[in-house]
Structure formats: structure tokens, C-alpha cells
PDB file of C-alpha atoms in Angstrom:
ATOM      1  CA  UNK A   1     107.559 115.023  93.142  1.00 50.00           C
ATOM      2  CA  UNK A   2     106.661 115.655  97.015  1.00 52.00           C
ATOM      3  CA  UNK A   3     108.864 118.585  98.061  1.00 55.00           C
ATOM      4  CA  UNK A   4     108.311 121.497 100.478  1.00 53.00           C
ATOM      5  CA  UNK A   5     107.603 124.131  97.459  1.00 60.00           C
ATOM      6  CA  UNK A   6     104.673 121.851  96.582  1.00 72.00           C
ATOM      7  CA  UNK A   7     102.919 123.166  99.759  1.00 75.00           C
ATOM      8  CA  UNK A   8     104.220 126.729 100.696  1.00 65.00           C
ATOM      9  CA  UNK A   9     102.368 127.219 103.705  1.00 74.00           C
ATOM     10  CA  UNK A  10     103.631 123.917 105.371  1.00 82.00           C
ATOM     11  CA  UNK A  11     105.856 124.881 108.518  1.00 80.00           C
ATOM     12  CA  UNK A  12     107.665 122.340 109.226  1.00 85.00           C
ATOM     13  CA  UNK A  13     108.740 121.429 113.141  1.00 86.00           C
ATOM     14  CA  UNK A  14     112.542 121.267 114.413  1.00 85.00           C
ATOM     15  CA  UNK A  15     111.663 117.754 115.980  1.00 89.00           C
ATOM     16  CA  UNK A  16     113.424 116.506 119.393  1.00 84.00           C
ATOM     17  CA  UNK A  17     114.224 113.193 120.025  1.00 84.00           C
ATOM     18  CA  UNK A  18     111.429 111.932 122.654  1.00 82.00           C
ATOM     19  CA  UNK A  19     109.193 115.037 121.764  1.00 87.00           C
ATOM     20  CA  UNK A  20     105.601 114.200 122.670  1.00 90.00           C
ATOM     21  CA  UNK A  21     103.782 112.822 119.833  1.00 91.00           C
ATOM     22  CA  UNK A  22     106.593 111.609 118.058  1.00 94.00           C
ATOM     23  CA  UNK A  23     108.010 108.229 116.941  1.00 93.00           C
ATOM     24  CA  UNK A  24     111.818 107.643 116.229  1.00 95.00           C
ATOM     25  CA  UNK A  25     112.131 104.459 115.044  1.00 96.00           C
ATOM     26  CA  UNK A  26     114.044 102.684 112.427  1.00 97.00           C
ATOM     27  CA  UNK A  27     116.081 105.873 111.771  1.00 96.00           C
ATOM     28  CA  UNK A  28     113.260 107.701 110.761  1.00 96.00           C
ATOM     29  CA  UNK A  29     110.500 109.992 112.354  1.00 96.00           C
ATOM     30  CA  UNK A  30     107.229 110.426 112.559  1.00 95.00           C
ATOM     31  CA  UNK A  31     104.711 112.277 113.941  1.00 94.00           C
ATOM     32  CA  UNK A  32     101.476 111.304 115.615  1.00 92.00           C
ATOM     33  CA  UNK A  33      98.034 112.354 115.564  1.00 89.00           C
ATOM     34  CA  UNK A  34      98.380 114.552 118.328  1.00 90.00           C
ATOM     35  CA  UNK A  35     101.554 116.871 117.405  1.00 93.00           C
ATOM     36  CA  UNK A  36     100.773 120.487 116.658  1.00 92.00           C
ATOM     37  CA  UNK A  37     101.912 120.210 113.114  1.00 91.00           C
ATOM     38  CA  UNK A  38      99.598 117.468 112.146  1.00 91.00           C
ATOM     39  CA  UNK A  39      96.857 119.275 113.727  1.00 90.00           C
ATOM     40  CA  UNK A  40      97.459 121.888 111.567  1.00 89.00           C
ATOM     41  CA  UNK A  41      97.109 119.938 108.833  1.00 90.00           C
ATOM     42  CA  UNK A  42      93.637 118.893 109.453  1.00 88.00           C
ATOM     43  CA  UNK A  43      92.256 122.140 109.719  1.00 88.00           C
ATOM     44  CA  UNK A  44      92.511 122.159 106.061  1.00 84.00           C
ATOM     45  CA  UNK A  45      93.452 118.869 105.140  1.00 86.00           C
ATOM     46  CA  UNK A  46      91.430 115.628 106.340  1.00 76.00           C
ATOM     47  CA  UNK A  47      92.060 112.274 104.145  1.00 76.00           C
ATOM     48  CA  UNK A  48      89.061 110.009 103.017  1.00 63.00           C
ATOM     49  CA  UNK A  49      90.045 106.455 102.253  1.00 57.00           C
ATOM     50  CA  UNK A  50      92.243 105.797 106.147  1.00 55.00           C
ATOM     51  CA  UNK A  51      94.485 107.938 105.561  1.00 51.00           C
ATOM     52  CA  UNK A  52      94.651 109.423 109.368  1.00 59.00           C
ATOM     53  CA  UNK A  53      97.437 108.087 110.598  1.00 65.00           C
ATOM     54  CA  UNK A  54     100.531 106.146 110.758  1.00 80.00           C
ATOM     55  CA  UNK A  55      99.202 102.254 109.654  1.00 80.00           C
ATOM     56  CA  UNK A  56     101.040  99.919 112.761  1.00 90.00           C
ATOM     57  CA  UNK A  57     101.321  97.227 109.765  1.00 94.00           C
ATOM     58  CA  UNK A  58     104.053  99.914 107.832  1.00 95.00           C
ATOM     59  CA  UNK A  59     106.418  98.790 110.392  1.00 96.00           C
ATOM     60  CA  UNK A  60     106.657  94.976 109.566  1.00 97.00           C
ATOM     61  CA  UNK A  61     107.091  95.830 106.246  1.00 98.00           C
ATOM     62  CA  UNK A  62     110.030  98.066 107.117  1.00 97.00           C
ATOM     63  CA  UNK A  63     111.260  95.162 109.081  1.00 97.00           C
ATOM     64  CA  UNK A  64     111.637  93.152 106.026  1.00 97.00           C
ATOM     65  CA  UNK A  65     112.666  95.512 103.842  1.00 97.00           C
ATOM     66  CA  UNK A  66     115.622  95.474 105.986  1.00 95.00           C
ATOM     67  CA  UNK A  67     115.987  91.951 105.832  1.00 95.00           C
ATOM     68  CA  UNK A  68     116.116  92.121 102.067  1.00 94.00           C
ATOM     69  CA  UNK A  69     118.700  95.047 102.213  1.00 94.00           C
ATOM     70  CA  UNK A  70     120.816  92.974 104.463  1.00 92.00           C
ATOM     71  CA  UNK A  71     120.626  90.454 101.907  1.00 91.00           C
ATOM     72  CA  UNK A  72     121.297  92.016  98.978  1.00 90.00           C
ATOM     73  CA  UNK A  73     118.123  92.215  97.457  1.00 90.00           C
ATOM     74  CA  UNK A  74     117.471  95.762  97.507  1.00 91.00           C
ATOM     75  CA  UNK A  75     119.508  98.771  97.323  1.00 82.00           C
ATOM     76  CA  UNK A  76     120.121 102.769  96.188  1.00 82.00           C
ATOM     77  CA  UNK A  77     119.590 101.297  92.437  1.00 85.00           C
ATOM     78  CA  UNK A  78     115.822  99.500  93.694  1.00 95.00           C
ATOM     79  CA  UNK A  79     112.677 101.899  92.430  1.00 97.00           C
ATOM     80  CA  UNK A  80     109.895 100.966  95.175  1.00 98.00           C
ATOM     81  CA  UNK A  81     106.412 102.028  94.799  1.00 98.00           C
ATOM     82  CA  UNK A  82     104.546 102.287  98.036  1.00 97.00           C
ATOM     83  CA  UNK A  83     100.496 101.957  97.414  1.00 97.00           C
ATOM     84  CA  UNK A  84      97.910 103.196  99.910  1.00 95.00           C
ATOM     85  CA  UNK A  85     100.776 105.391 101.180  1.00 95.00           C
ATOM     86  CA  UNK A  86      98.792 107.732 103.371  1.00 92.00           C
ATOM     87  CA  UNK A  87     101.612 109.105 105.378  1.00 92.00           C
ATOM     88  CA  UNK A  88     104.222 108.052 103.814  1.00 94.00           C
ATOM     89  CA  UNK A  89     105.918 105.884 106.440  1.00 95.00           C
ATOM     90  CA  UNK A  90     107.060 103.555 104.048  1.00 96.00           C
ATOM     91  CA  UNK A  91     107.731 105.961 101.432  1.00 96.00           C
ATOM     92  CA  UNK A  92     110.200 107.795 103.820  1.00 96.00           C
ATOM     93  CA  UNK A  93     111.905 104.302 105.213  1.00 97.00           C
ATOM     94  CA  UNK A  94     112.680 103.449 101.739  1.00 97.00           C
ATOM     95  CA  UNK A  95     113.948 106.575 100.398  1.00 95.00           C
ATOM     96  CA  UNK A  96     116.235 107.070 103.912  1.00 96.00           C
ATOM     97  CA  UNK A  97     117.493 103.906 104.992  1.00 95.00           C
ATOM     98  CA  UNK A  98     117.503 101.684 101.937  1.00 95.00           C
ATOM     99  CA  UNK A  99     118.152 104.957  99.089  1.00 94.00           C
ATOM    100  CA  UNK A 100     115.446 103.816  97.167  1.00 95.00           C
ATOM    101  CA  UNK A 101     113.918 105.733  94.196  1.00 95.00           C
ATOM    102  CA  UNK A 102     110.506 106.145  95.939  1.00 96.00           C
ATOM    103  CA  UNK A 103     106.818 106.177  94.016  1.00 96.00           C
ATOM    104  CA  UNK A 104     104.314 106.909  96.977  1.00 96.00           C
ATOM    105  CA  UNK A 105     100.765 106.237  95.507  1.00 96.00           C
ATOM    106  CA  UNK A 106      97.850 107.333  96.958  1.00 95.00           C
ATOM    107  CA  UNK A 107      94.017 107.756  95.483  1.00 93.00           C
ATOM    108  CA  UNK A 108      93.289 110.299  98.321  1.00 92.00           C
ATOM    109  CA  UNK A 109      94.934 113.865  97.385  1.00 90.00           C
ATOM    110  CA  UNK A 110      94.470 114.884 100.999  1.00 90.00           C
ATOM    111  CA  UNK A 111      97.230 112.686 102.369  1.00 93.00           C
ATOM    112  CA  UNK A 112      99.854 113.878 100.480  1.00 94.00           C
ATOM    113  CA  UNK A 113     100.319 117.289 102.957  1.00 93.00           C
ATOM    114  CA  UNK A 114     100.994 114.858 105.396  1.00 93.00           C
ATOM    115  CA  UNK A 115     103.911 113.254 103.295  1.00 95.00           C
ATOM    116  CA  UNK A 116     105.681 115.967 102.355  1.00 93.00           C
ATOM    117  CA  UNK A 117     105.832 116.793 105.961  1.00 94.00           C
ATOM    118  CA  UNK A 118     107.226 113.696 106.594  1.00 94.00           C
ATOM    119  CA  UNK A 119     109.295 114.067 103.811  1.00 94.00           C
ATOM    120  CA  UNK A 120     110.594 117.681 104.863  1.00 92.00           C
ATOM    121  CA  UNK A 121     111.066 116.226 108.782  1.00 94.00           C
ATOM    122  CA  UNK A 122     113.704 113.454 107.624  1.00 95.00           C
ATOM    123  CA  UNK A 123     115.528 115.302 105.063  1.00 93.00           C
ATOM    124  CA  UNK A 124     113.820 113.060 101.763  1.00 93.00           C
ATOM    125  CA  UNK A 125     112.570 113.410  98.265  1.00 89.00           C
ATOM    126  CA  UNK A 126     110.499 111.007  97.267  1.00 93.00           C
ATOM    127  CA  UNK A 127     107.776 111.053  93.794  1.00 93.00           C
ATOM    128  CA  UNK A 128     104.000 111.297  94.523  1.00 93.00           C
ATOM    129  CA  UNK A 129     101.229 109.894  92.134  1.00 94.00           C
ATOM    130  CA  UNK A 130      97.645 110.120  93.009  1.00 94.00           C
ATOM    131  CA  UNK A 131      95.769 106.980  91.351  1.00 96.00           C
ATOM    132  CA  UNK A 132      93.226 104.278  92.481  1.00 96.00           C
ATOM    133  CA  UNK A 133      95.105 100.850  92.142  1.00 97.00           C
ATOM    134  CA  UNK A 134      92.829  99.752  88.976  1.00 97.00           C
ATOM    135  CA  UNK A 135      94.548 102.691  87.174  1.00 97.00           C
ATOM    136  CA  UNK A 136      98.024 102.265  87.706  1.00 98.00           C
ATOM    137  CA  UNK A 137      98.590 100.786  84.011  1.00 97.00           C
ATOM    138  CA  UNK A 138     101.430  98.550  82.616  1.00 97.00           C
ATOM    139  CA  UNK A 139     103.441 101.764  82.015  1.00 96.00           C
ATOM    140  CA  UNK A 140     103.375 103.148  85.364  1.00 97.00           C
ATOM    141  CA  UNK A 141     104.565  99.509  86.332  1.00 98.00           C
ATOM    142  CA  UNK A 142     107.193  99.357  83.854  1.00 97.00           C
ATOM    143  CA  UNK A 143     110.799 100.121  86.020  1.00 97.00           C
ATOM    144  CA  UNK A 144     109.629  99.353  89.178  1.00 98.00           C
ATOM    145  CA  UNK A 145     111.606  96.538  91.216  1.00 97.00           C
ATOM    146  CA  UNK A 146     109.332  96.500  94.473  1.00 98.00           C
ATOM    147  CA  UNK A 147     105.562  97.090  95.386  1.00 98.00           C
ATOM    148  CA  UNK A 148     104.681  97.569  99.260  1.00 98.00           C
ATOM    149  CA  UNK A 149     101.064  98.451 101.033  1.00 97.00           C
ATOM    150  CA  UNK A 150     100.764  98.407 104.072  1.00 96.00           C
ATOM    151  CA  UNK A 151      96.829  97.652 105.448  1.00 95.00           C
ATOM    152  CA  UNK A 152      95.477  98.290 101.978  1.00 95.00           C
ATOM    153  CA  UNK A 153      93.255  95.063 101.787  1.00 94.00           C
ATOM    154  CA  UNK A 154      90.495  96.255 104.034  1.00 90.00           C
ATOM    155  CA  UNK A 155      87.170  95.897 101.774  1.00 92.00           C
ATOM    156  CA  UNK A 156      85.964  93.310  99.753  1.00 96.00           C
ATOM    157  CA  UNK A 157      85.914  94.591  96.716  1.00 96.00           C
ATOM    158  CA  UNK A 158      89.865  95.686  96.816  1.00 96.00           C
ATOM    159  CA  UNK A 159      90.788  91.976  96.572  1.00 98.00           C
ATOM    160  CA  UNK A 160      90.189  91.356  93.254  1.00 98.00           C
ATOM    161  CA  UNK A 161      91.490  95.080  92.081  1.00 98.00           C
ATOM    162  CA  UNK A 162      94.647  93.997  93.830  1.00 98.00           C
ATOM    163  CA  UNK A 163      94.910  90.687  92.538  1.00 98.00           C
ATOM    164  CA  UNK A 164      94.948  92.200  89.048  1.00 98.00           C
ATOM    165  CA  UNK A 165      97.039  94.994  89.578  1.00 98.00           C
ATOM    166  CA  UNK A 166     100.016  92.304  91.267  1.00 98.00           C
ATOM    167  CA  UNK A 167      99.393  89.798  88.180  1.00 98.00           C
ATOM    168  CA  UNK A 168     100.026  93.148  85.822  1.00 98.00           C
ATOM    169  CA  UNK A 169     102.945  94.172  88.206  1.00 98.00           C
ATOM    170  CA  UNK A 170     104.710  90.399  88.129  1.00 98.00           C
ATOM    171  CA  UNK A 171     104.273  90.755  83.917  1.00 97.00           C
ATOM    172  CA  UNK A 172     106.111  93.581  83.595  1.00 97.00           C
ATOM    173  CA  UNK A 173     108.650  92.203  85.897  1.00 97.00           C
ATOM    174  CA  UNK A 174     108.507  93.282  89.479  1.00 98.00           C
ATOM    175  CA  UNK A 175     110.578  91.750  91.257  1.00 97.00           C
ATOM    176  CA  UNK A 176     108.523  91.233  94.642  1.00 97.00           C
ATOM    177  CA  UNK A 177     105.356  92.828  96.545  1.00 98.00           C
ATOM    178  CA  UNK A 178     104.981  92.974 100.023  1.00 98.00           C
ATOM    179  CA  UNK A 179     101.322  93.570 101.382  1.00 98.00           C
ATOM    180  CA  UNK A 180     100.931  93.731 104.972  1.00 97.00           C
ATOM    181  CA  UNK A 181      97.641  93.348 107.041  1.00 96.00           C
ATOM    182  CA  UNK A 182      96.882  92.891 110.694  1.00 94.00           C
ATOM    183  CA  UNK A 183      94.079  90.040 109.781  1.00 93.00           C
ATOM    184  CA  UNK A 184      91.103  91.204 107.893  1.00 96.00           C
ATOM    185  CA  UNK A 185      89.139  88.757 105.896  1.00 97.00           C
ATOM    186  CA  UNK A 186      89.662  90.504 102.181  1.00 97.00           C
ATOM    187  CA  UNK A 187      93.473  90.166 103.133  1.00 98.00           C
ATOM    188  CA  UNK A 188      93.620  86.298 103.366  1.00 98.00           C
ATOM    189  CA  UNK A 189      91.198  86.398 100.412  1.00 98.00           C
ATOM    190  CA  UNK A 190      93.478  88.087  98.523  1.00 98.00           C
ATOM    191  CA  UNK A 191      96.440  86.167  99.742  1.00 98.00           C
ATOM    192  CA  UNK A 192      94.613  82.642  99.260  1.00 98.00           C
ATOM    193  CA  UNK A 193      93.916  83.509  95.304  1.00 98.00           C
ATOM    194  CA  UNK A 194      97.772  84.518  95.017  1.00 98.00           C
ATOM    195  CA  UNK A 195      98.789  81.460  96.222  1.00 98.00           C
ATOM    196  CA  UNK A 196      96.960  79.693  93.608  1.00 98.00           C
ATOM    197  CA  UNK A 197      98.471  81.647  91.164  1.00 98.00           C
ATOM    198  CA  UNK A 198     101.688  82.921  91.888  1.00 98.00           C
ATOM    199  CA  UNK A 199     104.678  81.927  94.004  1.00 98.00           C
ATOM    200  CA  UNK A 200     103.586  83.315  96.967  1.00 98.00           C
ATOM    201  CA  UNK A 201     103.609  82.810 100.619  1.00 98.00           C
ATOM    202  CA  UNK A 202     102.166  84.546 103.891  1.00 98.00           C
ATOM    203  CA  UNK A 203     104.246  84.957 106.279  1.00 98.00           C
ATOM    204  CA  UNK A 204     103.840  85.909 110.114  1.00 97.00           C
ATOM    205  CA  UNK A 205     105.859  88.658 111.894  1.00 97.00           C
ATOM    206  CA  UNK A 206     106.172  90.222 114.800  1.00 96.00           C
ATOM    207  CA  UNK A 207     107.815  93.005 116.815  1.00 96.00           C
ATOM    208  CA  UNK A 208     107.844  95.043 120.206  1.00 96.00           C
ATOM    209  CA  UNK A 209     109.038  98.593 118.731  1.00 93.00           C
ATOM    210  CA  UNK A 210     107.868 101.067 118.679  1.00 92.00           C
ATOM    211  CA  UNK A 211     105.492  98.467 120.473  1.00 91.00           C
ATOM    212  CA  UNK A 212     104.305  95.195 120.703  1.00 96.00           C
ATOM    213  CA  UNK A 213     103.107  94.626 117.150  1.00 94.00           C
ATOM    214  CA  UNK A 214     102.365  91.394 114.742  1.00 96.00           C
ATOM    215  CA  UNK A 215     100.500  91.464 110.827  1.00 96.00           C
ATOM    216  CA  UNK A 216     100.433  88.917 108.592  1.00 98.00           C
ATOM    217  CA  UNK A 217     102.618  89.824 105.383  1.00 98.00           C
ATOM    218  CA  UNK A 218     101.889  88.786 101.521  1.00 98.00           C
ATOM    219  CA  UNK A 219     105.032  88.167  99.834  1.00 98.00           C
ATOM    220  CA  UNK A 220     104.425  87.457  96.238  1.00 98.00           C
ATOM    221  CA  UNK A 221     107.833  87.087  93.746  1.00 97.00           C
ATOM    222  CA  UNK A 222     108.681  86.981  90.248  1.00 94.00           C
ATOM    223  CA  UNK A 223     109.811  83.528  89.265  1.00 85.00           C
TER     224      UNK A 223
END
């Protein structure tokens, strides 16, 4: 579980709305590579597998989360797991705006600082679980209604570790994963082979907050 007592020498900021370095968006906030706290975090904290910042892709994602929410689909009784988390952007979204039970997954230890001060700036609990995406087993799928990653496709060899891990996801009954990627090759790959297989569908989207944004999102669902 990701909370404040996990990391005892995290000092966490009294953020301001428009505070430089900041992002308020979607009801939640983040900071940016630049703000004193995260700086302070890499002095003894520096991620290995991307895990620098706040992925633009995270916010399409939220964007149809929302959709989803509006719809229905997902609510406080939905247990998301969030892959490639890095920040937690998606992590937080879920657990604030949609009251999700939140898994945040991550193979890269050093990234989860930068959660829980996420977590601690918006007022959220959410569960952490380091593991590469080959490991997470049927059991760790078991009870989980919704996979998101955002920009998690980038090398070639992840696209066949993620096609397995969303065929053992689907059989132990997830409802729906959402991968978003701004256009890499290993993404449409990936996408191409689930296509084939699965009932699932890319999908196009687009937005101009916090800025002018567009990714290309995977959305594969149980029949």
C-alpha cells in the first residue's frame, strides 16, 4: 500500500492552484519535472525503465475512463490496475475521481517515491506492486475489472509480453484494458495481433488540456 509512512522523509508541498510546475487538470494534480519537491526526489531517487515524468498519453486514458464512468461502466466497486505506472497519474485519477480500488504496477522500485507523493498531494490511497508484466500471474489478475498503461508499448520485445499478459487478464475475466500510445511501431504491433485475437479496436483521441494532445488507444474487452 503507497502511503506517506512508507517514505518518512517525503515532505510533501501545500500546492497552489497555478503554482509553477504544476498541472491541475481533471480534478487532480500533478507536479512537473521542475517543482522543488520532485527535484528532491531525484537526488536520491532516479527511475530506470521512463519513469521521469508525467506520460502525455495518461491523459487520454483518463479521458475515457470518464467516458466509461459516465456510462456506467465503472465505478467505487471497479478494482483498476494501472501497469507501467511511473507516476502514478492514472493511479491517482482512478482512485479520486472514479473511487476505484487502485493496483499501480510498476517493475522500477524508484518510481514509486514519486507516487506516493502524488498520492499524499491529492488526498489518495492507492496499492503498489512492483513486478515486470511477464510476472503478474493469474492470481494477481484474479479480481481485477480494468487494466490501463499508458505508453508502455515502447520496445519490441514488450509486444509479445503484453499480448500474453492481456490474453491471461481476459481469462480470468477482466472486463476491459485500455493501452494508450502516441504511435510507436511495437504499439500497432501489439494492437494488430489483438485484433486477430480478441475483440478489440484502436481507437483515435484527442484533446487540448492541459494541451494540445492526441495517442492512439487499445481497447481490448471481454466478450
Amino acid at each position: 500500500m503507497t502511503l506517506l509512512s512508507d517514505f518518512p522523509d517525503l515532505e510533501v508541498p501545500r500546492v497552489r492552484r497555478g503554482e509553477p510546475h504544476t498541472v491541475q487538470t481533471r480534478g487532480i494534480t500533478l507536479l512537473r519535472s521542475g517543482h522543488r519537491a520532485i527535484r528532491r526526489l531525484k537526488r536520491e531517487h532516479e527511475p530506470s525503465i521512463h519513469g521521469n515524468k508525467v506520460w502525455n498519453s495518461s491523459f487520454l486514458i483518463m479521458d475515457e475512463l470518464n467516458r466509461r464512468r459516465r456510462a456506467g461502466e465503472i465505478g467505487a466497486h471497479s478494482h483498476l490496475m494501472d501497469i507501467g505506472c511511473g507516476w502514478g497519474p492514472l493511479s491517482i485519477f482512478a482512485a479520486k475521481r472514479l473511487g476505484c480500488r487502485v493496483t499501480a504496477v510498476d517493475a522500477d522500485a524508484d518510481v514509486f517515491p514519486y507516487l506516493a507523493l502524488h498520492a499524499a498531494v491529492n488526498k489518495v490511497e492507492v496499492e503498489t506492486l512492483r513486478c515486470r508484466f511477464e510476472r503478474l500471474t493469474k492470481k494477481r489478475l484474479a479480481g481485477v475489472d480494468i487494466i490501463t498503461g499508458a505508453d508502455i508499448c515502447f520496445w519490441d520485445e514488450l509486444t509479445p509480453v503484453l499480448f500474453n499478459l492481456i490474453r491471461r487478464a481476459l481469462g480470468q475475466g477482466v472486463q476491459r484494458i485500455i493501452i494508450a500510445d502516441p504511435g510507436r511501431s511495437p504499439f500497432y504491433e501489439l494492437a494488430e495481433r489483438c485484433e486477430q485475437h480478441f475483440n478489440a479496436r484502436v481507437v483515435e483521441r484527442r484533446t487540448q488540456t492541459p494541451r494540445s494532445l492526441s495517442a492512439d488507444l487499445l481497447i481490448v474487452e471481454r466478450d
